[in-house]
């Protein structure tokens, strides 16, 4: 089994910054793509950013230039640096990883979610 544990959410003023972390543990041989998604109240979950095992990144248009996704393969961890936060960034943020176990095929895992609230 694999567990993803998120940290770093909280309350921040507009224009502020936060850094989210998500660490994977358990039966891991390799992690392929990692990503962050978010879900605001009354809305569907949406992609925020992804990073491949090779380091290629992809961002939602709404966060380009403000958010940066990165990964530390040695620590099985993905980060999301969020700058210039606005009220519309308020949501529960979920990490996502494609994990390959020592024996078997890739499966997709989700973190428990961390609340980010942007408000003055």
PDB file of C-alpha atoms in Angstrom:
ATOM      1  CA  UNK A   1       0.000   0.000   0.000  1.00  0.00           C
ATOM      2  CA  UNK A   2       0.975   3.602  -0.542  1.00  0.00           C
ATOM      3  CA  UNK A   3       0.059   6.654   1.514  1.00  0.00           C
ATOM      4  CA  UNK A   4       0.272  10.277   0.456  1.00  0.00           C
ATOM      5  CA  UNK A   5       0.493  12.857   3.224  1.00  0.00           C
ATOM      6  CA  UNK A   6      -0.005  16.539   2.435  1.00  0.00           C
ATOM      7  CA  UNK A   7       1.046  19.560   4.432  1.00  0.00           C
ATOM      8  CA  UNK A   8       1.365  23.308   4.085  1.00  0.00           C
ATOM      9  CA  UNK A   9      -2.180  24.580   3.657  1.00  0.00           C
ATOM     10  CA  UNK A  10      -3.679  27.398   5.652  1.00  0.00           C
ATOM     11  CA  UNK A  11      -5.062  30.916   5.639  1.00  0.00           C
ATOM     12  CA  UNK A  12      -3.199  33.586   3.692  1.00  0.00           C
ATOM     13  CA  UNK A  13      -3.950  37.146   2.624  1.00  0.00           C
ATOM     14  CA  UNK A  14      -4.376  38.049  -1.047  1.00  0.00           C
ATOM     15  CA  UNK A  15      -0.976  38.487  -2.643  1.00  0.00           C
ATOM     16  CA  UNK A  16       0.634  36.101  -0.189  1.00  0.00           C
ATOM     17  CA  UNK A  17       2.400  32.794  -0.693  1.00  0.00           C
ATOM     18  CA  UNK A  18       2.109  29.220   0.488  1.00  0.00           C
ATOM     19  CA  UNK A  19       4.062  26.058  -0.208  1.00  0.00           C
ATOM     20  CA  UNK A  20       2.317  22.710  -0.257  1.00  0.00           C
ATOM     21  CA  UNK A  21       4.126  19.412   0.166  1.00  0.00           C
ATOM     22  CA  UNK A  22       3.010  15.859  -0.464  1.00  0.00           C
ATOM     23  CA  UNK A  23       5.143  12.895   0.564  1.00  0.00           C
ATOM     24  CA  UNK A  24       4.542   9.317  -0.499  1.00  0.00           C
ATOM     25  CA  UNK A  25       5.452   6.299   1.576  1.00  0.00           C
ATOM     26  CA  UNK A  26       4.918   2.572   1.376  1.00  0.00           C
ATOM     27  CA  UNK A  27       5.518   0.009  -1.336  1.00  0.00           C
ATOM     28  CA  UNK A  28       7.163   2.160  -4.013  1.00  0.00           C
ATOM     29  CA  UNK A  29       9.478   1.178  -6.846  1.00  0.00           C
ATOM     30  CA  UNK A  30       9.047   4.277  -8.960  1.00  0.00           C
ATOM     31  CA  UNK A  31       6.729   7.271  -9.181  1.00  0.00           C
ATOM     32  CA  UNK A  32       5.757   8.456 -12.620  1.00  0.00           C
ATOM     33  CA  UNK A  33       3.694  11.631 -12.917  1.00  0.00           C
ATOM     34  CA  UNK A  34       2.903  13.739  -9.869  1.00  0.00           C
ATOM     35  CA  UNK A  35       0.306  16.449  -9.723  1.00  0.00           C
ATOM     36  CA  UNK A  36      -1.846  18.832  -7.776  1.00  0.00           C
ATOM     37  CA  UNK A  37      -5.596  19.265  -8.151  1.00  0.00           C
ATOM     38  CA  UNK A  38      -8.042  21.481  -6.314  1.00  0.00           C
ATOM     39  CA  UNK A  39     -11.731  21.582  -5.563  1.00  0.00           C
ATOM     40  CA  UNK A  40     -13.545  24.734  -4.571  1.00  0.00           C
ATOM     41  CA  UNK A  41     -16.962  24.649  -2.861  1.00  0.00           C
ATOM     42  CA  UNK A  42     -19.687  23.794  -5.347  1.00  0.00           C
ATOM     43  CA  UNK A  43     -17.217  23.104  -8.142  1.00  0.00           C
ATOM     44  CA  UNK A  44     -15.635  20.045  -9.690  1.00  0.00           C
ATOM     45  CA  UNK A  45     -12.085  19.011  -8.963  1.00  0.00           C
ATOM     46  CA  UNK A  46      -9.697  20.610 -11.458  1.00  0.00           C
ATOM     47  CA  UNK A  47      -6.104  20.159 -12.506  1.00  0.00           C
ATOM     48  CA  UNK A  48      -3.662  22.702 -11.112  1.00  0.00           C
ATOM     49  CA  UNK A  49      -0.274  21.388 -12.227  1.00  0.00           C
ATOM     50  CA  UNK A  50       1.579  18.206 -13.099  1.00  0.00           C
ATOM     51  CA  UNK A  51       5.217  17.141 -13.354  1.00  0.00           C
ATOM     52  CA  UNK A  52       6.485  14.043 -15.137  1.00  0.00           C
ATOM     53  CA  UNK A  53       9.283  11.791 -13.960  1.00  0.00           C
ATOM     54  CA  UNK A  54      11.500  13.606 -16.429  1.00  0.00           C
ATOM     55  CA  UNK A  55      10.668  16.991 -14.988  1.00  0.00           C
ATOM     56  CA  UNK A  56       8.291  18.301 -17.643  1.00  0.00           C
ATOM     57  CA  UNK A  57       5.592  20.495 -16.168  1.00  0.00           C
ATOM     58  CA  UNK A  58       2.072  21.508 -17.116  1.00  0.00           C
ATOM     59  CA  UNK A  59      -0.102  24.208 -15.534  1.00  0.00           C
ATOM     60  CA  UNK A  60      -3.691  25.324 -15.624  1.00  0.00           C
ATOM     61  CA  UNK A  61      -3.966  28.687 -17.345  1.00  0.00           C
ATOM     62  CA  UNK A  62      -5.352  30.232 -14.175  1.00  0.00           C
ATOM     63  CA  UNK A  63      -2.134  29.579 -12.231  1.00  0.00           C
ATOM     64  CA  UNK A  64       0.554  30.023 -14.886  1.00  0.00           C
ATOM     65  CA  UNK A  65       3.227  32.445 -13.774  1.00  0.00           C
ATOM     66  CA  UNK A  66       2.090  32.275 -10.145  1.00  0.00           C
ATOM     67  CA  UNK A  67       2.440  28.602  -9.142  1.00  0.00           C
ATOM     68  CA  UNK A  68       5.455  26.317  -9.515  1.00  0.00           C
ATOM     69  CA  UNK A  69       5.376  22.544  -9.206  1.00  0.00           C
ATOM     70  CA  UNK A  70       8.526  20.598  -8.384  1.00  0.00           C
ATOM     71  CA  UNK A  71       9.510  17.151  -7.175  1.00  0.00           C
ATOM     72  CA  UNK A  72      12.213  15.490  -5.124  1.00  0.00           C
ATOM     73  CA  UNK A  73      12.492  11.924  -6.316  1.00  0.00           C
ATOM     74  CA  UNK A  74      14.814  10.904  -3.493  1.00  0.00           C
ATOM     75  CA  UNK A  75      12.122  11.915  -1.006  1.00  0.00           C
ATOM     76  CA  UNK A  76       9.110  10.767  -3.080  1.00  0.00           C
ATOM     77  CA  UNK A  77       7.741  14.259  -2.587  1.00  0.00           C
ATOM     78  CA  UNK A  78       6.000  16.813  -4.755  1.00  0.00           C
ATOM     79  CA  UNK A  79       5.741  20.511  -3.953  1.00  0.00           C
ATOM     80  CA  UNK A  80       3.525  23.356  -5.058  1.00  0.00           C
ATOM     81  CA  UNK A  81       4.855  26.857  -4.524  1.00  0.00           C
ATOM     82  CA  UNK A  82       1.942  29.276  -4.747  1.00  0.00           C
ATOM     83  CA  UNK A  83       2.652  32.996  -5.085  1.00  0.00           C
ATOM     84  CA  UNK A  84       0.448  36.024  -5.677  1.00  0.00           C
ATOM     85  CA  UNK A  85      -2.523  34.159  -4.287  1.00  0.00           C
ATOM     86  CA  UNK A  86      -6.003  35.438  -5.024  1.00  0.00           C
ATOM     87  CA  UNK A  87      -9.402  34.648  -3.537  1.00  0.00           C
ATOM     88  CA  UNK A  88     -10.205  32.380  -6.475  1.00  0.00           C
ATOM     89  CA  UNK A  89      -7.383  30.062  -5.377  1.00  0.00           C
ATOM     90  CA  UNK A  90      -9.367  29.149  -2.270  1.00  0.00           C
ATOM     91  CA  UNK A  91      -9.993  25.399  -2.396  1.00  0.00           C
ATOM     92  CA  UNK A  92      -9.038  22.028  -1.003  1.00  0.00           C
ATOM     93  CA  UNK A  93      -5.827  20.972  -2.718  1.00  0.00           C
ATOM     94  CA  UNK A  94      -5.116  17.303  -3.440  1.00  0.00           C
ATOM     95  CA  UNK A  95      -1.898  15.700  -4.563  1.00  0.00           C
ATOM     96  CA  UNK A  96      -1.895  12.818  -6.993  1.00  0.00           C
ATOM     97  CA  UNK A  97       0.799  10.317  -7.942  1.00  0.00           C
ATOM     98  CA  UNK A  98       1.185   7.437 -10.340  1.00  0.00           C
ATOM     99  CA  UNK A  99       3.052   4.862  -8.272  1.00  0.00           C
ATOM    100  CA  UNK A 100       4.660   1.693  -9.582  1.00  0.00           C
ATOM    101  CA  UNK A 101       5.116  -0.962  -6.847  1.00  0.00           C
ATOM    102  CA  UNK A 102       8.104  -3.331  -6.709  1.00  0.00           C
ATOM    103  CA  UNK A 103       5.940  -6.016  -8.285  1.00  0.00           C
ATOM    104  CA  UNK A 104       2.964  -5.033 -10.328  1.00  0.00           C
ATOM    105  CA  UNK A 105       1.558  -2.185 -12.326  1.00  0.00           C
ATOM    106  CA  UNK A 106       1.074   1.510 -11.777  1.00  0.00           C
ATOM    107  CA  UNK A 107      -1.789   2.647  -9.625  1.00  0.00           C
ATOM    108  CA  UNK A 108      -3.001   6.162  -8.872  1.00  0.00           C
ATOM    109  CA  UNK A 109      -3.048   7.535  -5.344  1.00  0.00           C
ATOM    110  CA  UNK A 110      -4.513  10.689  -3.831  1.00  0.00           C
ATOM    111  CA  UNK A 111      -3.622  12.702  -0.776  1.00  0.00           C
ATOM    112  CA  UNK A 112      -6.167  13.500   1.917  1.00  0.00           C
ATOM    113  CA  UNK A 113      -6.493  17.119   0.846  1.00  0.00           C
ATOM    114  CA  UNK A 114      -5.332  20.331   2.467  1.00  0.00           C
ATOM    115  CA  UNK A 115      -7.384  23.509   2.753  1.00  0.00           C
ATOM    116  CA  UNK A 116      -6.052  26.730   1.248  1.00  0.00           C
ATOM    117  CA  UNK A 117      -8.011  29.865   2.057  1.00  0.00           C
ATOM    118  CA  UNK A 118      -7.120  33.239   0.576  1.00  0.00           C
ATOM    119  CA  UNK A 119      -8.844  36.024   2.441  1.00  0.00           C
ATOM    120  CA  UNK A 120      -8.163  39.367   4.046  1.00  0.00           C
TER     121      UNK A 120
END
